[in-house]
Coordinates of C-alpha atoms and ligand atoms in Angstrom, one line a residue:
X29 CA 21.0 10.2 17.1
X30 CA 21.1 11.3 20.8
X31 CA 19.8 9.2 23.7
X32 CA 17.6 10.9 25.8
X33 CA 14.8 10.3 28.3
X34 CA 11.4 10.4 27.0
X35 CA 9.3 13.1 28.0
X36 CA 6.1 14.3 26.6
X37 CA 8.3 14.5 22.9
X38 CA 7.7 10.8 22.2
X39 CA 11.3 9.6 21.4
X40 CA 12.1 6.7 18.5
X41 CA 12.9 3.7 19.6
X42 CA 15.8 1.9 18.1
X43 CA 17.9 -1.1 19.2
X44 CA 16.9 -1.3 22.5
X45 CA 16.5 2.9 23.6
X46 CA 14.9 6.1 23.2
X47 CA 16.1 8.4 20.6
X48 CA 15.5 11.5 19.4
X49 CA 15.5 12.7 15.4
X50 CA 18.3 15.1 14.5
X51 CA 15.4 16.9 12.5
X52 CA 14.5 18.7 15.7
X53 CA 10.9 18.6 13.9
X54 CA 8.0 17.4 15.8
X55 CA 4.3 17.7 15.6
X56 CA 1.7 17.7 18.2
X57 CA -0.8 14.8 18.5
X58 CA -4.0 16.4 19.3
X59 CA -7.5 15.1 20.6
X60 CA -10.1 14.5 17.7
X61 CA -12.4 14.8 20.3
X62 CA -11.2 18.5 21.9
X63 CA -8.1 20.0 20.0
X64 CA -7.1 21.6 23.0
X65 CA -5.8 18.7 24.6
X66 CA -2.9 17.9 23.1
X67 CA -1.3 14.4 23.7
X68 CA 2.3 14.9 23.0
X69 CA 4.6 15.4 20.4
X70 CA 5.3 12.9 17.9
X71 CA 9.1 13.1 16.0
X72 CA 9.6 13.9 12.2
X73 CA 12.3 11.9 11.5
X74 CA 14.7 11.2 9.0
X75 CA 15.3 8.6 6.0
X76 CA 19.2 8.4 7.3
X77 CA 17.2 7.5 11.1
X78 CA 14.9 4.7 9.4
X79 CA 18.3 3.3 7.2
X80 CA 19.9 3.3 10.7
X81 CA 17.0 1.4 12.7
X82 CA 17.1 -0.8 9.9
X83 CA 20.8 -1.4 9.9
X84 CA 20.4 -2.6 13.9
X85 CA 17.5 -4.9 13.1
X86 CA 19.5 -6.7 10.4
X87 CA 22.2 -7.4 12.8
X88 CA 19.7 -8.2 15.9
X89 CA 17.3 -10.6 13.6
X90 CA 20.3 -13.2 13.5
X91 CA 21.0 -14.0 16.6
X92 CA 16.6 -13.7 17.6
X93 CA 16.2 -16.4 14.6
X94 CA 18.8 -18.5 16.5
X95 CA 16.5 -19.0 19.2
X96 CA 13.5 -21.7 19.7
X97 CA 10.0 -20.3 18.8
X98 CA 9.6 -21.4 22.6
X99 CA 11.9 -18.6 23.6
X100 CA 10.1 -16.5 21.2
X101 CA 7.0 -16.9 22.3
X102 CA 8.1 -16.2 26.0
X103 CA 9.0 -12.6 24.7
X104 CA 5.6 -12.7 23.5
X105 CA 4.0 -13.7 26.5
X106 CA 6.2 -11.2 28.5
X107 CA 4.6 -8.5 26.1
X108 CA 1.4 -9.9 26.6
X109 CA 0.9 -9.3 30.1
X110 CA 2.6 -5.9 29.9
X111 CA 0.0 -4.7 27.7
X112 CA -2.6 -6.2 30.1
X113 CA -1.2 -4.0 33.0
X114 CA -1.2 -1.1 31.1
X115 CA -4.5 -1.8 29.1
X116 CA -6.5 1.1 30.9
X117 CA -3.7 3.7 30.4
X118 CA -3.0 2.3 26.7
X119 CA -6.9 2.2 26.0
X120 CA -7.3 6.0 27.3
X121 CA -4.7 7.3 25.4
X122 CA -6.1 5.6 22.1
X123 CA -9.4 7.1 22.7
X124 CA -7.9 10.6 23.1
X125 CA -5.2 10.0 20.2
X126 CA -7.7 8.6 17.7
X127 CA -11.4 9.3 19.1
X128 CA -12.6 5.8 19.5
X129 CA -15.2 5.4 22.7
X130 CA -13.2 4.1 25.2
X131 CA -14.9 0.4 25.6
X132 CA -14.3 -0.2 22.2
X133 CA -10.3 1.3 22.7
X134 CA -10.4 -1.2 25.8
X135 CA -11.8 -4.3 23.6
X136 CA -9.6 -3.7 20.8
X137 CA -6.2 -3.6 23.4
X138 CA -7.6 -6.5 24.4
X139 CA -7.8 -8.3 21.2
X140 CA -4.3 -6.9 21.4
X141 CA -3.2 -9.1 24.1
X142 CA -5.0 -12.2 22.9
X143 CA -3.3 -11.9 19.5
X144 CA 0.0 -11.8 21.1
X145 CA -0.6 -14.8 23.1
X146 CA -1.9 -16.6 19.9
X147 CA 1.0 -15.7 18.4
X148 CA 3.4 -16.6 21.7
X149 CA 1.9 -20.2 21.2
X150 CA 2.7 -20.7 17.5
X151 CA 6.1 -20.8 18.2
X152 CA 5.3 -24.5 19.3
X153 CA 3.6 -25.2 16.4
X154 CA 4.7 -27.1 12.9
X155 CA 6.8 -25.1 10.7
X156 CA 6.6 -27.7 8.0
X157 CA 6.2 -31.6 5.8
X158 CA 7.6 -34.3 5.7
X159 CA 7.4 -34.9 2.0
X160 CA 7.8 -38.6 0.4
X161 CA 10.6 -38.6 -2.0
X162 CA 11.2 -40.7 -5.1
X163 CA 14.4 -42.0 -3.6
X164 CA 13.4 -44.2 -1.0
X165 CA 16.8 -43.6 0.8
X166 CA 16.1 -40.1 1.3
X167 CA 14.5 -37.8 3.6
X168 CA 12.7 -34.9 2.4
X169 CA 10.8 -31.7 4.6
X170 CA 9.8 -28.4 4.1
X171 CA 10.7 -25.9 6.7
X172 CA 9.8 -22.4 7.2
X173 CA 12.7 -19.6 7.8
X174 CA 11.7 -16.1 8.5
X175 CA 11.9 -13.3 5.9
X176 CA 15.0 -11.1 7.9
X177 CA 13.9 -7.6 8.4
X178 CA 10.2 -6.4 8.1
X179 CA 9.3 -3.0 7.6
X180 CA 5.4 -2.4 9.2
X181 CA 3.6 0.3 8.5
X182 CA -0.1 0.6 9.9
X183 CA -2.5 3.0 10.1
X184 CA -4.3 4.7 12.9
X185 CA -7.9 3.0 13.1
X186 CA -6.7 0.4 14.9
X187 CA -3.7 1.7 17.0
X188 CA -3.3 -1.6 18.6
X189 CA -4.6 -4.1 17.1
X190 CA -3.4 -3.7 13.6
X191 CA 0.6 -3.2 14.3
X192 CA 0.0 -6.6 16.8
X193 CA -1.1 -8.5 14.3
X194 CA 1.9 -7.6 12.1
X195 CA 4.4 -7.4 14.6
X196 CA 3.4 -10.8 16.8
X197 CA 3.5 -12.7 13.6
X198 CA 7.0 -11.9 12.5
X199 CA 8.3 -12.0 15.6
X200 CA 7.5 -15.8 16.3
X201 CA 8.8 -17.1 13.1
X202 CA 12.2 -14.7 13.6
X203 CA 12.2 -11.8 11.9
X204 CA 13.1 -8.2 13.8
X205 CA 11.3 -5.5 12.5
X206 CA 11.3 -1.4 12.1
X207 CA 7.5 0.0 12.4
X208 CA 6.1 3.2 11.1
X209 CA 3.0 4.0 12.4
X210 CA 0.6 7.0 11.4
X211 CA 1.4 9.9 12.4
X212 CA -2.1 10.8 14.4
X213 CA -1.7 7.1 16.6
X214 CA 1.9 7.1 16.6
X215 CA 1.6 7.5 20.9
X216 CA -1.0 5.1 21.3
X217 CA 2.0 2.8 19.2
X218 CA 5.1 4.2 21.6
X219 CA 3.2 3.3 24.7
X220 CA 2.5 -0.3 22.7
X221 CA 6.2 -0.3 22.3
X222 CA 7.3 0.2 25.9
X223 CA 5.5 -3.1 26.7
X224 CA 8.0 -4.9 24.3
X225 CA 10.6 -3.1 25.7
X226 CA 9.7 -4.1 29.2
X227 CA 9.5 -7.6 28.1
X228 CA 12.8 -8.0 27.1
X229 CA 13.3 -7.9 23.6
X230 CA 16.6 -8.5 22.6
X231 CA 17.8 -5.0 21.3
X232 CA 17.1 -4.6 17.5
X233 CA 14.7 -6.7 17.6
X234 CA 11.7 -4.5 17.7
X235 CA 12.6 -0.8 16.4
X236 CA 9.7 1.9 15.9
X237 CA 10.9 5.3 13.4
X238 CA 8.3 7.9 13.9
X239 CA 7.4 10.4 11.0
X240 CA 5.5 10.8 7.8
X241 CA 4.4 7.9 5.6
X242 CA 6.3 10.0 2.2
X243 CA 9.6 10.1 4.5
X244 CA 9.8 6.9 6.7
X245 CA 7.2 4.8 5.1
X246 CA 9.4 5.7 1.6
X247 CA 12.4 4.7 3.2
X248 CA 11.3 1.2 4.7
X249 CA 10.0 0.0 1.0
X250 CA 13.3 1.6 -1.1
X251 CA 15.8 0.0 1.7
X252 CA 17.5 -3.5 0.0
X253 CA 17.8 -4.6 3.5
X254 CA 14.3 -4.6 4.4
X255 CA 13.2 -8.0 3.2
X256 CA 9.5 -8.1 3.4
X257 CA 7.1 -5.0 3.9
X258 CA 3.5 -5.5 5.9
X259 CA 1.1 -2.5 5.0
X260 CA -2.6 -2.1 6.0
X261 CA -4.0 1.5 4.9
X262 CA -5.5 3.7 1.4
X263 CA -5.1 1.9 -1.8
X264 CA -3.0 4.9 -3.2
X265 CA -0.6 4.8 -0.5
X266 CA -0.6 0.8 -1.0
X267 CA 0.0 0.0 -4.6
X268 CA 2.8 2.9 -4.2
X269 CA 4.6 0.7 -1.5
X270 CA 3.7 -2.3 -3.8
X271 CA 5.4 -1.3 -6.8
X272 CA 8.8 -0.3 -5.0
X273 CA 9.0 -3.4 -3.6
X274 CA 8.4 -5.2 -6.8
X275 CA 11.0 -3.0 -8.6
X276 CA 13.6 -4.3 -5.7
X277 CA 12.3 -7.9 -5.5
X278 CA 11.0 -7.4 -1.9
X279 CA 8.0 -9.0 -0.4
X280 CA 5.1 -7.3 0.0
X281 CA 1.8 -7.7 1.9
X282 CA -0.9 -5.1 1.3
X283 CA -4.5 -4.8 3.0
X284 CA -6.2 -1.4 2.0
X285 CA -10.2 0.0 1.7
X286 CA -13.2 -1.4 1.6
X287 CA -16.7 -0.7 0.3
X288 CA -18.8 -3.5 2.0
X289 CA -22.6 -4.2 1.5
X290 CA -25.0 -5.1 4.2
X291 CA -28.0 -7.6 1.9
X292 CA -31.0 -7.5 4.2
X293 CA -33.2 -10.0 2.2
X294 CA -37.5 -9.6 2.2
X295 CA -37.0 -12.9 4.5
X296 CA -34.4 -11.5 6.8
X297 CA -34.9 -10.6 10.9
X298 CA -35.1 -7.5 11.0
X299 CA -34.4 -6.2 14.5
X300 CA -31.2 -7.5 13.9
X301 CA -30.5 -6.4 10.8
X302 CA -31.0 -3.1 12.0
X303 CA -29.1 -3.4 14.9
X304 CA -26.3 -5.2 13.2
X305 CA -26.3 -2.6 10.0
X306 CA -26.3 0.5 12.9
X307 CA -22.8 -1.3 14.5
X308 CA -21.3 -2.3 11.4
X309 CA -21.6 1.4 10.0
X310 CA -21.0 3.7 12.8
X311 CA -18.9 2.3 15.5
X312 CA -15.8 3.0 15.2
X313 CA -17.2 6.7 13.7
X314 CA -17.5 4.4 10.4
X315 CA -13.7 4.5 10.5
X316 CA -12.9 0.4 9.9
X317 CA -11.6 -1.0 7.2
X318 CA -14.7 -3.4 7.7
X319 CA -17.3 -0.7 7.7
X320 CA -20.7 -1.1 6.9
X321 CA -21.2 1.8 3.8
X322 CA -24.3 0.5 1.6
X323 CA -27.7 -1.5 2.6
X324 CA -29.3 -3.4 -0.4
X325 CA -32.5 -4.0 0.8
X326 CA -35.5 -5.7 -0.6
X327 CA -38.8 -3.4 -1.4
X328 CA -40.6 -5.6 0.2
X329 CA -39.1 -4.8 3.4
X330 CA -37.6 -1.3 2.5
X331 CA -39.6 0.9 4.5
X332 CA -39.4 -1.3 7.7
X333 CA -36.4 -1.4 7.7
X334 CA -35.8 2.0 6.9
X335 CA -38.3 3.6 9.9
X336 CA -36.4 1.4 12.2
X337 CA -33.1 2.1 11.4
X338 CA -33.9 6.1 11.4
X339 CA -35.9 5.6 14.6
X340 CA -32.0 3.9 16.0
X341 CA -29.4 6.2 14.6
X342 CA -31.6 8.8 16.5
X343 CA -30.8 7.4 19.5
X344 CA -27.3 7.2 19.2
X345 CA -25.2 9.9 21.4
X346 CA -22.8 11.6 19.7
X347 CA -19.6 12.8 21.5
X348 CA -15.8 12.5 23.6
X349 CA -15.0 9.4 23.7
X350 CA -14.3 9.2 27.1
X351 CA -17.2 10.1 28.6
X352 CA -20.0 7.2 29.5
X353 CA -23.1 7.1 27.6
X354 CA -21.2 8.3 24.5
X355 CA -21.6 6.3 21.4
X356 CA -19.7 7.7 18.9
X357 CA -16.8 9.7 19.1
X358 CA -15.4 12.2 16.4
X359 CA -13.8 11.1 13.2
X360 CA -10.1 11.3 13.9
X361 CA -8.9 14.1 12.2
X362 CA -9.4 17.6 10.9
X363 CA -8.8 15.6 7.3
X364 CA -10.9 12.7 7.9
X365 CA -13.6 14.6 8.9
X366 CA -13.9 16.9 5.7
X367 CA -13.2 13.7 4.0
X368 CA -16.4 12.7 5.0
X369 CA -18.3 16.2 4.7
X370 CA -17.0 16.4 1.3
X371 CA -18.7 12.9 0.1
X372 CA -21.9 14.1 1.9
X373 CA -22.0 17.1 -0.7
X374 CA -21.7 14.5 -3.3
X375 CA -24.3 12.1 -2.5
X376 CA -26.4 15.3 -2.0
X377 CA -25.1 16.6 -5.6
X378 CA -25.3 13.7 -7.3
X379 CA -29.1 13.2 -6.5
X380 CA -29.2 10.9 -3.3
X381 CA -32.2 12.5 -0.4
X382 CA -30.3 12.6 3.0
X383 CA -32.6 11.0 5.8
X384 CA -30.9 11.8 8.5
X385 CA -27.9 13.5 9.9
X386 CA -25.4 15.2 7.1
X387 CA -23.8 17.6 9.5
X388 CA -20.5 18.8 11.2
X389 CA -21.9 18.7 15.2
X390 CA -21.5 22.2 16.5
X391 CA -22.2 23.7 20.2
X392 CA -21.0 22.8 23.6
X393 CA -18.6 20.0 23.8
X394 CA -18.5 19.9 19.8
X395 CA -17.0 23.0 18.6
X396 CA -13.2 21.9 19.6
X397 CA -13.8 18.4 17.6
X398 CA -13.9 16.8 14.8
X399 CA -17.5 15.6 15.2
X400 CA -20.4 14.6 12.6
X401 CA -23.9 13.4 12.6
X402 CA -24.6 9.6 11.7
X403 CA -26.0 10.3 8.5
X404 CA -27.9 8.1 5.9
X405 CA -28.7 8.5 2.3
X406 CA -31.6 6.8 0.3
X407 CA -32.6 6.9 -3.3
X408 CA -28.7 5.8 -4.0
X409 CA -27.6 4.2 -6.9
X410 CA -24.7 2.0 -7.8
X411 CA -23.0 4.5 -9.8
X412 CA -23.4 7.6 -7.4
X413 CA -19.8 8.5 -5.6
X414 CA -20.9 7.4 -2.4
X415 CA -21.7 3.8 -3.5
X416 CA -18.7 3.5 -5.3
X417 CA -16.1 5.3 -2.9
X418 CA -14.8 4.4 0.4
X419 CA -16.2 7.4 2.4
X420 CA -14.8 5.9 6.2
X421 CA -17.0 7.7 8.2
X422 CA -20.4 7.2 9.6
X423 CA -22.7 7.4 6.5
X424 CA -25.0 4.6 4.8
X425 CA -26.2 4.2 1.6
X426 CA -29.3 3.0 1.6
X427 CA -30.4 1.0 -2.4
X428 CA -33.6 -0.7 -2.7
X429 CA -33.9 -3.5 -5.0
X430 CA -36.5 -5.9 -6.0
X431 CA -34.4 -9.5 -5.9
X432 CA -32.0 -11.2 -4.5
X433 CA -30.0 -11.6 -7.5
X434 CA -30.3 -8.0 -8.0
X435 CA -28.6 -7.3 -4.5
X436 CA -26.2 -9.3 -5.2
X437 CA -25.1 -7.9 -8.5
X438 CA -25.1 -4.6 -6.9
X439 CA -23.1 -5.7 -3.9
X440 CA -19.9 -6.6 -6.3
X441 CA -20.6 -3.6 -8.2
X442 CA -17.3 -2.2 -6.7
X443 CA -14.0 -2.2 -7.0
X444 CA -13.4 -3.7 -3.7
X445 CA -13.5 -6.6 -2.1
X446 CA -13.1 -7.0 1.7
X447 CA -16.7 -7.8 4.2
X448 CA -19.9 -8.2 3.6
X449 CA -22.7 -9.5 4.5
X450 CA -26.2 -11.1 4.4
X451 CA -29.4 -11.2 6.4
X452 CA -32.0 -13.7 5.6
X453 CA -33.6 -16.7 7.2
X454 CA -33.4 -18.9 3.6
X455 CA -30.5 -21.4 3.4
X456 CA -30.2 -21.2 -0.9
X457 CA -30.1 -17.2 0.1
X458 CA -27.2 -17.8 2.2
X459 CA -25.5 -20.3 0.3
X460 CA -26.0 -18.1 -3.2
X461 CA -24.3 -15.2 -1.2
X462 CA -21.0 -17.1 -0.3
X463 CA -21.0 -18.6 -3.2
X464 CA -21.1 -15.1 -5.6
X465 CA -20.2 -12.1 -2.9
X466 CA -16.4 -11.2 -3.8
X467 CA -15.3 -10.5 -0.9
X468 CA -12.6 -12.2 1.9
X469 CA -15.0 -12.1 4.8
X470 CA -18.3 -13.3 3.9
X471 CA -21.2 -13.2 6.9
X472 CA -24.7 -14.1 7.6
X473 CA -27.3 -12.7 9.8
X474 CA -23.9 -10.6 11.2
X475 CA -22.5 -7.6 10.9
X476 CA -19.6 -6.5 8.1
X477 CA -17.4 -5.7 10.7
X478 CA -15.4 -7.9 13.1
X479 CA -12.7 -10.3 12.4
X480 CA -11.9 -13.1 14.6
X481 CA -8.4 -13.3 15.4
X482 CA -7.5 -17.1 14.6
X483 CA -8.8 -16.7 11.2
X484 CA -7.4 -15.4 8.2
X485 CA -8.4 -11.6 7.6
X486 CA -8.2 -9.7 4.1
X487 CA -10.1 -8.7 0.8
X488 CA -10.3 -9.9 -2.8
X489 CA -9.9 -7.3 -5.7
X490 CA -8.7 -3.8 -5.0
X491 CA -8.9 -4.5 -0.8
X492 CA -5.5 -6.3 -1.1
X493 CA -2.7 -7.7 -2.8
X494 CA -4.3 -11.3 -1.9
X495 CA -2.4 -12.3 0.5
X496 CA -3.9 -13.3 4.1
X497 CA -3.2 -12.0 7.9
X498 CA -3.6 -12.9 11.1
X499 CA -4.4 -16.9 12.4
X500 CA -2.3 -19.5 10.5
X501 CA -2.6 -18.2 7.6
X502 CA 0.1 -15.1 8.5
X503 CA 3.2 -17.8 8.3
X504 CA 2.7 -17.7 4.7
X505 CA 3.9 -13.8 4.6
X506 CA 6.0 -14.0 7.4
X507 CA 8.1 -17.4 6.4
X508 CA 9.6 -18.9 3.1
X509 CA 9.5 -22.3 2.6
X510 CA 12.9 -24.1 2.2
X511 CA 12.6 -27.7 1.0
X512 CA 14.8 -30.0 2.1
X513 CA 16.6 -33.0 0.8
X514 CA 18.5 -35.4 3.1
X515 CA 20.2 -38.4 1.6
Ligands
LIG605 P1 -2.9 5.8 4.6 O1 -3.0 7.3 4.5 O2 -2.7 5.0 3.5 O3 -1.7 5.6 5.7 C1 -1.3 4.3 6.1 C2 0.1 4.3 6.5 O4 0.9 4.6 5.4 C3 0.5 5.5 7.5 O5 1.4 5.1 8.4 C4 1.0 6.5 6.5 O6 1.9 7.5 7.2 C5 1.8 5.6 5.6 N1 2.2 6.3 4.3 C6 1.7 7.4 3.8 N2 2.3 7.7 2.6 C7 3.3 6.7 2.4 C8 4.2 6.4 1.4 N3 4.4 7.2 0.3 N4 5.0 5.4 1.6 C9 4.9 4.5 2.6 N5 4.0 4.7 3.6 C10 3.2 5.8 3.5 O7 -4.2 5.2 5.4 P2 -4.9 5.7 6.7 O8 -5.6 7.0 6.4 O9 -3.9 5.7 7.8 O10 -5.9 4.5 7.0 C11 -7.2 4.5 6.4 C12 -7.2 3.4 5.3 O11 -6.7 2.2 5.8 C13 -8.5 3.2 4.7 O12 -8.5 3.1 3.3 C14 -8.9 1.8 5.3 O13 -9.8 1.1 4.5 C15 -7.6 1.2 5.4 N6 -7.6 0.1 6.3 C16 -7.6 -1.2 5.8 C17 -7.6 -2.3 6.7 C18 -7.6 -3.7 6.1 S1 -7.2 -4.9 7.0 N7 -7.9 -3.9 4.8 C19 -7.7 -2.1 8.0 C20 -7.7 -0.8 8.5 C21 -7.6 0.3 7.6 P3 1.3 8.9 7.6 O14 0.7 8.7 8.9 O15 2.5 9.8 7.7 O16 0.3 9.4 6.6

């Protein structure tokens, strides 16, 4: 590798600078929103590259495990405000990278910032128990040492937020890491990674290898030195990176799709569960992992519900993220969007009658994006494509049902597992719901979508491999417990 300064190539960066690949390959990063703008160039690097980043953080994480989690967490802080300086900058060039409207790229750097100060403060917190032992002269405690070298690899939904919540976590309990992020947010990430350099990371300690998931993402979960490997993206992708790290006796953490249901119940308000059932399925252009994607709704409210929602999604403006009074951007890629046109043509195959939308937007201001209508599908049944398969775009399947208990049996009629949600004003209603819905994130009278920081975050059945991020509950990836006996 050659040291260089970073230009509009977006350089790698490993133990403590800017490099370049030897490949010489790059691609460009182009605006979802208008391909003509094109954000930079993003490297395709190497295995040998990722082996090498790799290589530095296993020296670096033993001298960064050495210190307090107080001095941890200052990094942390350090990074913190970093971000917050930048947050227009790093917000704008989400919105461009990855087509998000820009208040909702500005919220989610935000959340950036507040995770990494959550995170800045755990390094203050317990680490473990004091345990009675048998032997009264003997002191026993569990303590919690970090895992060595994590490999992250995210993908580009949430640019920020996503690789924070990996990256603060292992930080503060002292492991170094190497992250791969997607290839179409992998700016968005370098700019994320010049505030940790700013703040004065020990070199090593943080190291990003851009390049293609096959390549670098292959690399991180073969490598014996990577001890622990955090992946949020596609199930296929996931239970890939699962089974290499099994096969090497590696720790593994996955969080992948989601179907999630929106119940609005005969008894439910329902203003707000059309308001809440418009957020949860088309912000973001449909493209969380929390995603509203089918409405069960009782037939004794159906067509309420339904005339209001339609009379809504009309309303909503369709366009570049950047510009006020826009909505909804474009899905985020030339992929993602025929992703989505091609389950349209299924639901319309398999028998579903579109409502509304079900087109690529042409015209002025569309034609150089990746843009689609909001669209909605009723007459859907559980075993139709587009109830079954995550879709992650704007579309909602709309399935009428005449009980609760019917809703509810439809709602786990998937193979995943990761939101949902209920509207209804009855307490048995919502108590039923969290007591049968299979799914991590249970809400009532809110939408699917939205995590709250401090709180553990991830799915049951095919959303994850069971294991939980973000709040307290990310030391249990992050650490292993060592129990102690003193006597
Ligand atoms: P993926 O295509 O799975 O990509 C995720 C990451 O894995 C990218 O960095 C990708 O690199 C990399 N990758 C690809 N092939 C790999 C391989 N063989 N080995 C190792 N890494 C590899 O997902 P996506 O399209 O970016 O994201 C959308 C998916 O993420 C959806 O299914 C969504 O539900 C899920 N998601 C889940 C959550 C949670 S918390 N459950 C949150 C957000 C998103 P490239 O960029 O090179 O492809």
């Amino acid at each position: 590798m050659t040291v260089e300064t970073k230009k509009e190539t977006y350089l790698n960066y490993v133990n403590g600078a800017w490099v370049a690949s030897t490949s010489g390959e790059t691609k460009p990063s182009l605006n979802p929103a208008n391909t003509k703008d094109v954000i930079g160039y993003v490297q395709m690097s190497t295995k040998e590259e990722t082996d090498q980043a790799v290589a530095h953080a296993k020296v670096a994480q033993k001298a960064w495990k050495k210190l307090s989690g107080n001095d941890r967490g200052t990094f942390l802080y350090k990074a913190a405000d970093v971000l917050e300086s930048r947050l227009d900058e790093i917000a704008e060039c989400m919105t461009r990278e990855m087509g998000k409207t820009l208040p909702e790229a500005k919220g989610e750097t935000a959340r950036g910032i507040a995770i990494l100060r959550y995170y800045a403060g755990e390094g203050l917190r317990k680490v473990g128990d004091v345990i009675p032992s048998t032997d009264s002269k003997a002191l026993m405690f569990t303590s919690r040492v970090p895992l060595g070298v994590v490999g992250v690899i995210t993908p580009w939904n949430f640019p920020v937020a996503i690789p924070i919540w990996k990256m603060a976590p292992a930080l503060i309990y002292g492991n170094s890491i190497v992250i791969k992020p997607a290839q179409e947010a992998a700016i968005t990430l370098a700019k994320v990674i010049e505030c940790f350099e700013e703040a004065g990371f020990p070199a090593g300690v943080v190291n990003m290898v851009t390049g293609s998931g096959s390549v670098i993402g292959q690399a991180l979960t073969d490598n014996p030195d990577v001890n622990g490997i955090t992946f949020t993206g596609s199930n296929g992708v996931g239970k890939g990176i699962g089974q290499g790290c099994l096969a090497r006796g590696a720790k593994y953490q996955l969080e992948m799709g989601g179907k999630n249901p929106v119940i609005v119940a005969a008894d439910a308000d329902i203003d707000l569960a059309v308001d809440s059932t418009i957020s949860g399925a088309f912000r973001s252009t449909g493209q969380k992992c929390t995603a509203t994607s089918r409405v069960i709704v009782e037939a004794a409210v159906y067509e309420t519900f339904k005339e209001k929602l339609l009379a809504k999604t009309a309303e909503i403006t369709v366009g570049d993220g950047l510009e006020s009074g826009i909505w909804m951007g474009p899905s985020a890629s030339e992929s993602q969007l025929n992703t989505v046109l091609h389950y349209i043509e299924k639901g319309k195959e398999e028998g579903a009658t579109l409502l509304a939308g079900g087109n690529r937007l042409t015209g002025e201001g569309y034609d150089n994006g990746f843009f689609v209508e909001p669209t909605i599908f009723e007459n859907v049944t559980s075993d139709m494509t587009i109830a079954q398969e995550e879709i992650f775009g704007p579309v909602i399947a709309l399935i009428q049902v005449n009980s609760l208990e019917n809703a509810l049996t439809i709602a786990n009629d998937v193979e995943f597992g990761l939101s949902a949600s209920i509207f209804t004003s009855n307490i048995q209603s919502m108590l039923s719901f969290v007591e049968d819905m299979e799914a991590g994130l249970v809400r009532i009278n809110s939408e699917s979508a939205g995590v709250e920081l401090q709180a553990p975050f991830g799915g049951m059945k095919q959303s994850s491999s069971h294991s939980r991020e973000q709040g307290e509950a990310a030391k249990e990836f992050f650490t292993s417990i060592k129990t102690v006996f003193v006597k």
